[in-house]
PDB file of C-alpha atoms in Angstrom:
ATOM      1  CA  MET A  74     -42.331   9.538 -30.450  1.00 49.00           C
ATOM      2  CA  HIS A  75     -40.507  12.923 -30.157  1.00 52.00           C
ATOM      3  CA  LYS A  76     -42.878  13.867 -27.295  1.00 50.00           C
ATOM      4  CA  ILE A  77     -41.989  10.553 -25.598  1.00 45.00           C
ATOM      5  CA  LEU A  78     -38.286  11.157 -26.097  1.00 41.00           C
ATOM      6  CA  LYS A  79     -38.486  14.747 -24.744  1.00 46.00           C
ATOM      7  CA  LEU A  80     -40.408  13.658 -21.674  1.00 41.00           C
ATOM      8  CA  ALA A  81     -37.906  10.908 -20.949  1.00 41.00           C
ATOM      9  CA  LEU A  82     -35.079  13.410 -21.248  1.00 42.00           C
ATOM     10  CA  ALA A  83     -36.789  15.748 -18.852  1.00 45.00           C
ATOM     11  CA  LEU A  84     -37.409  13.103 -16.280  1.00 40.00           C
ATOM     12  CA  THR A  85     -33.660  12.056 -16.562  1.00 43.00           C
ATOM     13  CA  MET A  86     -32.558  15.665 -15.958  1.00 46.00           C
ATOM     14  CA  ILE A  87     -34.883  16.050 -13.005  1.00 45.00           C
ATOM     15  CA  ALA A  88     -33.702  12.651 -11.462  1.00 44.00           C
ATOM     16  CA  GLY A  89     -30.131  13.887 -12.089  1.00 47.00           C
ATOM     17  CA  LEU A  90     -30.757  17.156 -10.233  1.00 45.00           C
ATOM     18  CA  ALA A  91     -32.381  15.174  -7.333  1.00 44.00           C
ATOM     19  CA  VAL A  92     -29.362  12.944  -7.186  1.00 43.00           C
ATOM     20  CA  ALA A  93     -26.976  15.919  -7.115  1.00 45.00           C
ATOM     21  CA  GLN A  94     -28.969  17.545  -4.370  1.00 47.00           C
ATOM     22  CA  ASP A  95     -28.981  14.218  -2.349  1.00 52.00           C
ATOM     23  CA  THR A  96     -25.172  13.714  -2.726  1.00 59.00           C
ATOM     24  CA  ARG A  97     -24.389  17.100  -1.097  1.00 81.00           C
ATOM     25  CA  GLY A  98     -22.656  16.307   2.048  1.00 93.00           C
ATOM     26  CA  ILE A  99     -19.688  16.612   4.328  1.00 96.00           C
ATOM     27  CA  THR A 100     -17.006  13.947   4.209  1.00 96.00           C
ATOM     28  CA  THR A 101     -14.610  13.403   6.991  1.00 97.00           C
ATOM     29  CA  THR A 102     -11.842  10.845   8.026  1.00 97.00           C
ATOM     30  CA  GLY A 103     -11.450   9.930  11.593  1.00 97.00           C
ATOM     31  CA  VAL A 104      -8.529   8.217  13.252  1.00 97.00           C
ATOM     32  CA  GLY A 105      -8.537   6.332  16.405  1.00 97.00           C
ATOM     33  CA  SER A 106      -5.972   4.310  18.335  1.00 95.00           C
ATOM     34  CA  VAL A 107      -5.599   2.157  21.424  1.00 95.00           C
ATOM     35  CA  ASP A 108      -2.472   1.257  23.331  1.00 93.00           C
ATOM     36  CA  SER A 109      -2.322  -2.347  24.513  1.00 92.00           C
ATOM     37  CA  LEU A 110       0.088  -4.458  26.451  1.00 91.00           C
ATOM     38  CA  PRO A 111       1.388  -7.277  24.209  1.00 93.00           C
ATOM     39  CA  ASP A 112       0.693 -10.833  25.441  1.00 93.00           C
ATOM     40  CA  MET A 113       2.466 -12.821  22.724  1.00 94.00           C
ATOM     41  CA  ALA A 114       5.950 -12.689  21.194  1.00 93.00           C
ATOM     42  CA  THR A 115       6.988 -14.029  17.755  1.00 94.00           C
ATOM     43  CA  ILE A 116      10.585 -14.963  17.220  1.00 93.00           C
ATOM     44  CA  ARG A 117      12.389 -16.035  13.932  1.00 94.00           C
ATOM     45  CA  LEU A 118      15.376 -18.180  14.714  1.00 93.00           C
ATOM     46  CA  GLY A 119      17.326 -20.825  12.750  1.00 94.00           C
ATOM     47  CA  VAL A 120      20.239 -23.177  12.475  1.00 95.00           C
ATOM     48  CA  THR A 121      22.835 -22.765   9.857  1.00 95.00           C
ATOM     49  CA  HIS A 122      25.770 -25.125   9.116  1.00 96.00           C
ATOM     50  CA  GLN A 123      28.458 -25.416   6.521  1.00 95.00           C
ATOM     51  CA  ALA A 124      30.250 -28.577   5.470  1.00 96.00           C
ATOM     52  CA  ALA A 125      32.273 -29.894   2.662  1.00 94.00           C
ATOM     53  CA  ASP A 126      29.345 -31.798   1.123  1.00 93.00           C
ATOM     54  CA  ALA A 127      25.672 -31.107   0.995  1.00 95.00           C
ATOM     55  CA  ALA A 128      24.598 -34.089   2.986  1.00 95.00           C
ATOM     56  CA  ARG A 129      26.681 -33.301   5.967  1.00 96.00           C
ATOM     57  CA  ALA A 130      25.624 -29.713   5.984  1.00 95.00           C
ATOM     58  CA  MET A 131      21.977 -30.661   5.911  1.00 95.00           C
ATOM     59  CA  ALA A 132      22.461 -33.384   8.535  1.00 95.00           C
ATOM     60  CA  ALA A 133      24.183 -31.050  10.935  1.00 95.00           C
ATOM     61  CA  THR A 134      21.425 -28.446  10.418  1.00 95.00           C
ATOM     62  CA  SER A 135      18.658 -30.974  10.948  1.00 95.00           C
ATOM     63  CA  GLU A 136      20.167 -32.286  14.135  1.00 94.00           C
ATOM     64  CA  GLY A 137      20.405 -28.704  15.456  1.00 93.00           C
ATOM     65  CA  VAL A 138      16.748 -28.003  14.566  1.00 94.00           C
ATOM     66  CA  ARG A 139      15.684 -31.236  16.298  1.00 93.00           C
ATOM     67  CA  ALA A 140      17.523 -30.123  19.416  1.00 92.00           C
ATOM     68  CA  VAL A 141      15.783 -26.613  19.272  1.00 93.00           C
ATOM     69  CA  LEU A 142      12.352 -28.069  18.733  1.00 94.00           C
ATOM     70  CA  ASP A 143      12.734 -30.542  21.671  1.00 92.00           C
ATOM     71  CA  ARG A 144      13.872 -27.569  23.903  1.00 91.00           C
ATOM     72  CA  LEU A 145      10.933 -25.513  22.734  1.00 93.00           C
ATOM     73  CA  GLN A 146       8.526 -28.254  23.585  1.00 92.00           C
ATOM     74  CA  ALA A 147      10.125 -28.774  27.007  1.00 89.00           C
ATOM     75  CA  ALA A 148       9.621 -24.981  27.681  1.00 89.00           C
ATOM     76  CA  GLY A 149       5.908 -25.488  27.095  1.00 90.00           C
ATOM     77  CA  VAL A 150       5.648 -24.124  23.465  1.00 94.00           C
ATOM     78  CA  ALA A 151       2.841 -25.895  21.714  1.00 94.00           C
ATOM     79  CA  PRO A 152       3.446 -27.591  18.357  1.00 94.00           C
ATOM     80  CA  ARG A 153       0.990 -25.317  16.682  1.00 95.00           C
ATOM     81  CA  ASP A 154       3.232 -22.365  17.573  1.00 96.00           C
ATOM     82  CA  MET A 155       6.275 -23.792  15.842  1.00 96.00           C
ATOM     83  CA  GLN A 156       6.607 -23.648  12.073  1.00 95.00           C
ATOM     84  CA  THR A 157       9.310 -24.113   9.580  1.00 94.00           C
ATOM     85  CA  ASP A 158       9.693 -20.835   7.854  1.00 90.00           C
ATOM     86  CA  GLN A 159      12.558 -21.502   5.368  1.00 92.00           C
ATOM     87  CA  LEU A 160      14.650 -24.436   4.330  1.00 94.00           C
ATOM     88  CA  ALA A 161      17.606 -23.801   2.005  1.00 95.00           C
ATOM     89  CA  LEU A 162      20.815 -25.429   0.861  1.00 95.00           C
ATOM     90  CA  GLN A 163      23.348 -23.528  -1.290  1.00 95.00           C
ATOM     91  CA  PRO A 164      26.764 -23.924  -2.499  1.00 94.00           C
ATOM     92  CA  VAL A 165      29.710 -22.026  -1.067  1.00 92.00           C
ATOM     93  CA  TRP A 166      31.941 -20.694  -3.760  1.00 89.00           C
ATOM     94  CA  SER A 167      35.697 -20.197  -3.755  1.00 84.00           C
ATOM     95  CA  ASN A 168      36.940 -16.542  -3.129  1.00 78.00           C
ATOM     96  CA  SER A 169      39.714 -16.874  -5.661  1.00 70.00           C
ATOM     97  CA  ASN A 170      39.915 -14.826  -8.766  1.00 70.00           C
ATOM     98  CA  THR A 171      40.438 -17.935 -10.959  1.00 66.00           C
ATOM     99  CA  VAL A 172      37.807 -18.684 -13.512  1.00 70.00           C
ATOM    100  CA  PRO A 173      35.790 -20.729 -13.361  1.00 77.00           C
ATOM    101  CA  ARG A 174      35.098 -20.341  -9.542  1.00 79.00           C
ATOM    102  CA  GLN A 175      34.810 -23.664  -7.736  1.00 85.00           C
ATOM    103  CA  ILE A 176      32.314 -25.075  -5.106  1.00 88.00           C
ATOM    104  CA  THR A 177      34.203 -25.421  -1.780  1.00 90.00           C
ATOM    105  CA  GLY A 178      31.377 -26.618   0.302  1.00 94.00           C
ATOM    106  CA  PHE A 179      27.710 -26.257   1.124  1.00 96.00           C
ATOM    107  CA  GLN A 180      25.633 -24.234   3.582  1.00 96.00           C
ATOM    108  CA  ALA A 181      22.274 -25.509   4.957  1.00 96.00           C
ATOM    109  CA  ARG A 182      19.781 -23.269   6.654  1.00 95.00           C
ATOM    110  CA  ASN A 183      16.526 -24.004   8.513  1.00 96.00           C
ATOM    111  CA  THR A 184      14.571 -21.151   9.855  1.00 95.00           C
ATOM    112  CA  LEU A 185      11.773 -21.365  12.318  1.00 95.00           C
ATOM    113  CA  THR A 186       8.878 -18.959  13.325  1.00 95.00           C
ATOM    114  CA  VAL A 187       7.956 -19.515  16.933  1.00 96.00           C
ATOM    115  CA  ARG A 188       5.182 -17.939  18.925  1.00 95.00           C
ATOM    116  CA  VAL A 189       5.673 -17.581  22.696  1.00 94.00           C
ATOM    117  CA  ARG A 190       2.359 -17.009  24.465  1.00 94.00           C
ATOM    118  CA  ASP A 191       3.793 -16.748  27.905  1.00 91.00           C
ATOM    119  CA  MET A 192       5.662 -13.408  28.046  1.00 88.00           C
ATOM    120  CA  ASN A 193       7.234 -14.242  31.431  1.00 86.00           C
ATOM    121  CA  ALA A 194       8.921 -17.279  29.849  1.00 87.00           C
ATOM    122  CA  LEU A 195      10.296 -15.350  26.811  1.00 88.00           C
ATOM    123  CA  GLY A 196      13.773 -14.760  28.195  1.00 85.00           C
ATOM    124  CA  GLY A 197      14.013 -18.427  29.194  1.00 86.00           C
ATOM    125  CA  VAL A 198      12.857 -19.661  25.896  1.00 89.00           C
ATOM    126  CA  LEU A 199      15.521 -17.575  24.068  1.00 86.00           C
ATOM    127  CA  ASP A 200      18.246 -18.930  26.398  1.00 85.00           C
ATOM    128  CA  LEU A 201      17.010 -22.473  25.830  1.00 85.00           C
ATOM    129  CA  VAL A 202      17.120 -22.357  22.047  1.00 85.00           C
ATOM    130  CA  VAL A 203      20.543 -20.847  21.947  1.00 83.00           C
ATOM    131  CA  GLN A 204      21.739 -23.661  24.208  1.00 82.00           C
ATOM    132  CA  GLY A 205      19.880 -26.188  22.022  1.00 82.00           C
ATOM    133  CA  GLY A 206      21.654 -25.221  18.831  1.00 86.00           C
ATOM    134  CA  ALA A 207      20.023 -22.122  17.285  1.00 91.00           C
ATOM    135  CA  ASN A 208      22.739 -19.861  15.906  1.00 90.00           C
ATOM    136  CA  THR A 209      20.817 -17.371  13.851  1.00 90.00           C
ATOM    137  CA  PHE A 210      18.047 -14.841  14.831  1.00 88.00           C
ATOM    138  CA  SER A 211      16.051 -12.842  12.360  1.00 86.00           C
ATOM    139  CA  GLY A 212      13.987 -10.819  14.771  1.00 86.00           C
ATOM    140  CA  LEU A 213      11.534 -10.605  17.600  1.00 89.00           C
ATOM    141  CA  SER A 214       8.093  -8.965  17.395  1.00 91.00           C
ATOM    142  CA  PHE A 215       5.254  -8.566  19.876  1.00 93.00           C
ATOM    143  CA  GLY A 216       1.543  -8.972  19.359  1.00 93.00           C
ATOM    144  CA  LEU A 217      -1.931  -9.763  20.738  1.00 94.00           C
ATOM    145  CA  GLN A 218      -3.452 -13.144  20.912  1.00 94.00           C
ATOM    146  CA  ASP A 219      -6.827 -11.700  20.456  1.00 95.00           C
ATOM    147  CA  PRO A 220      -6.566  -8.330  18.959  1.00 94.00           C
ATOM    148  CA  LYS A 221     -10.399  -7.912  18.357  1.00 95.00           C
ATOM    149  CA  PRO A 222     -11.149  -5.866  21.578  1.00 95.00           C
ATOM    150  CA  ALA A 223      -8.322  -3.421  20.828  1.00 95.00           C
ATOM    151  CA  GLN A 224      -9.426  -3.198  17.164  1.00 95.00           C
ATOM    152  CA  ASP A 225     -13.097  -2.601  18.208  1.00 96.00           C
ATOM    153  CA  ALA A 226     -12.052   0.224  20.638  1.00 96.00           C
ATOM    154  CA  ALA A 227      -9.808   1.777  17.930  1.00 96.00           C
ATOM    155  CA  ARG A 228     -12.604   1.598  15.392  1.00 96.00           C
ATOM    156  CA  ALA A 229     -15.231   3.198  17.794  1.00 97.00           C
ATOM    157  CA  ALA A 230     -12.627   6.020  18.487  1.00 97.00           C
ATOM    158  CA  ALA A 231     -12.096   6.631  14.730  1.00 97.00           C
ATOM    159  CA  VAL A 232     -15.857   6.961  14.224  1.00 97.00           C
ATOM    160  CA  GLU A 233     -16.142   9.327  17.185  1.00 97.00           C
ATOM    161  CA  ASP A 234     -13.325  11.421  15.712  1.00 97.00           C
ATOM    162  CA  ALA A 235     -14.980  11.481  12.213  1.00 97.00           C
ATOM    163  CA  ILE A 236     -18.252  12.726  13.751  1.00 97.00           C
ATOM    164  CA  ASP A 237     -16.429  15.372  15.718  1.00 97.00           C
ATOM    165  CA  ARG A 238     -14.712  16.669  12.689  1.00 97.00           C
ATOM    166  CA  ALA A 239     -17.903  16.734  10.693  1.00 97.00           C
ATOM    167  CA  ARG A 240     -19.680  18.775  13.445  1.00 96.00           C
ATOM    168  CA  GLN A 241     -16.977  21.370  13.390  1.00 96.00           C
ATOM    169  CA  LEU A 242     -17.213  21.640   9.657  1.00 95.00           C
ATOM    170  CA  ALA A 243     -20.922  21.920   9.705  1.00 95.00           C
ATOM    171  CA  ASP A 244     -20.862  24.639  12.433  1.00 94.00           C
ATOM    172  CA  ALA A 245     -18.313  26.655  10.563  1.00 94.00           C
ATOM    173  CA  ALA A 246     -20.385  26.423   7.404  1.00 92.00           C
ATOM    174  CA  GLY A 247     -23.607  27.314   9.149  1.00 92.00           C
ATOM    175  CA  VAL A 248     -25.401  24.087   8.247  1.00 93.00           C
ATOM    176  CA  SER A 249     -26.625  21.121  10.177  1.00 93.00           C
ATOM    177  CA  LEU A 250     -25.536  17.497   9.861  1.00 93.00           C
ATOM    178  CA  GLY A 251     -27.991  15.037   8.377  1.00 93.00           C
ATOM    179  CA  PRO A 252     -27.994  11.265   8.574  1.00 94.00           C
ATOM    180  CA  VAL A 253     -24.941   9.186   7.638  1.00 95.00           C
ATOM    181  CA  GLN A 254     -24.747   8.335   4.012  1.00 95.00           C
ATOM    182  CA  SER A 255     -21.911   5.911   3.912  1.00 95.00           C
ATOM    183  CA  ILE A 256     -19.041   4.623   6.220  1.00 96.00           C
ATOM    184  CA  SER A 257     -15.860   3.120   4.930  1.00 96.00           C
ATOM    185  CA  GLU A 258     -12.817   1.715   6.717  1.00 95.00           C
ATOM    186  CA  HIS A 259      -9.341   1.624   5.559  1.00 89.00           C
ATOM    187  CA  GLY A 260      -5.768   1.287   6.844  1.00 76.00           C
ATOM    188  CA  GLY A 261      -5.246   0.764  10.509  1.00 69.00           C
ATOM    189  CA  GLY A 262      -4.120  -2.364  12.282  1.00 69.00           C
ATOM    190  CA  ALA A 263      -1.268  -3.181  14.805  1.00 66.00           C
ATOM    191  CA  ARG A 264       2.221  -2.591  13.707  1.00 59.00           C
ATOM    192  CA  PRO A 265       4.679  -3.857  16.308  1.00 52.00           C
ATOM    193  CA  GLN A 266       8.366  -3.033  16.022  1.00 46.00           C
ATOM    194  CA  MET A 267      10.760  -5.725  15.025  1.00 44.00           C
ATOM    195  CA  MET A 268      13.756  -6.183  17.315  1.00 43.00           C
ATOM    196  CA  GLU A 269      16.941  -7.372  15.652  1.00 41.00           C
ATOM    197  CA  MET A 270      18.954  -9.859  17.809  1.00 41.00           C
ATOM    198  CA  THR A 271      21.962 -12.111  17.560  1.00 39.00           C
ATOM    199  CA  ALA A 272      22.526 -15.382  19.255  1.00 38.00           C
ATOM    200  CA  ARG A 273      25.446 -13.903  21.005  1.00 37.00           C
ATOM    201  CA  SER A 274      23.511 -11.046  22.692  1.00 39.00           C
ATOM    202  CA  VAL A 275      20.240 -12.868  23.659  1.00 41.00           C
ATOM    203  CA  SER A 276      21.373 -13.582  27.214  1.00 45.00           C
ATOM    204  CA  ASP A 277      22.910 -10.187  27.760  1.00 41.00           C
ATOM    205  CA  ILE A 278      20.080  -7.783  26.499  1.00 45.00           C
ATOM    206  CA  PRO A 279      16.865  -7.623  28.590  1.00 62.00           C
ATOM    207  CA  VAL A 280      13.695  -7.961  26.431  1.00 71.00           C
ATOM    208  CA  ALA A 281      11.279  -5.015  26.904  1.00 75.00           C
ATOM    209  CA  ALA A 282       7.875  -5.587  25.425  1.00 80.00           C
ATOM    210  CA  GLY A 283       6.561  -2.052  25.727  1.00 82.00           C
ATOM    211  CA  GLU A 284       3.118  -1.301  24.217  1.00 87.00           C
ATOM    212  CA  LEU A 285       1.394  -1.893  21.004  1.00 91.00           C
ATOM    213  CA  THR A 286      -0.653   0.763  19.247  1.00 93.00           C
ATOM    214  CA  VAL A 287      -3.708  -0.587  17.373  1.00 94.00           C
ATOM    215  CA  SER A 288      -5.136   1.979  15.081  1.00 95.00           C
ATOM    216  CA  ALA A 289      -8.185   2.344  12.849  1.00 96.00           C
ATOM    217  CA  GLN A 290      -9.195   4.833  10.191  1.00 97.00           C
ATOM    218  CA  VAL A 291     -12.770   5.432   8.812  1.00 97.00           C
ATOM    219  CA  THR A 292     -14.270   7.826   6.308  1.00 97.00           C
ATOM    220  CA  ILE A 293     -17.894   8.993   6.848  1.00 97.00           C
ATOM    221  CA  VAL A 294     -20.186  10.890   4.550  1.00 97.00           C
ATOM    222  CA  PHE A 295     -22.900  12.933   6.100  1.00 96.00           C
ATOM    223  CA  ALA A 296     -25.861  14.569   4.514  1.00 95.00           C
ATOM    224  CA  ILE A 297     -26.377  18.330   4.880  1.00 94.00           C
ATOM    225  CA  VAL A 298     -29.539  19.649   6.333  1.00 87.00           C
ATOM    226  CA  GLU A 299     -30.345  23.361   5.480  1.00 73.00           C
TER     227      GLU A 299
END
């Protein structure tokens, strides 16, 4: 029995040494990025109204939203690109220092998220919704309808960068790169800038879409060949 245990322990130690030798390698992280022209805009807009009672506040807000939706559809925005983002009703309290404070009215708010797929129509859409009743803007961002080609290109660039870094390290250490042991991807993606707007300034400020930077990051482990 003791001989069997000793043999098993020896085999385990040998296997451990083999694994330790096999796990020697060079690990690098590569970064790749691709600049793309956006072909879609996402805007967050809404209608807010205040009235003495809740029903009137909500009715006025609903009427404004219906007008906005009608104008969006008339501008060619598809129903699938319009979504209610937030619906809220809250009391408006008196500003007096008397205690207890009193409710002086109600404020209703309906916020929409709208995707505009025709970039040439963006300025006209913004003008239309303001005329149609939208009185709040939460922001404007740009994106890609099909981000996969840009993501693929950024990912390929990240892998190339990781390989180049590994070759430099191997040359400096006087060793040769072996086969790839593992590849993992993390981070990356497109991060468009949000553009804050107000209903008053929409018609006065030109909208510049600029470029989107799509990035990718990968970590590759290479074996070392003596």
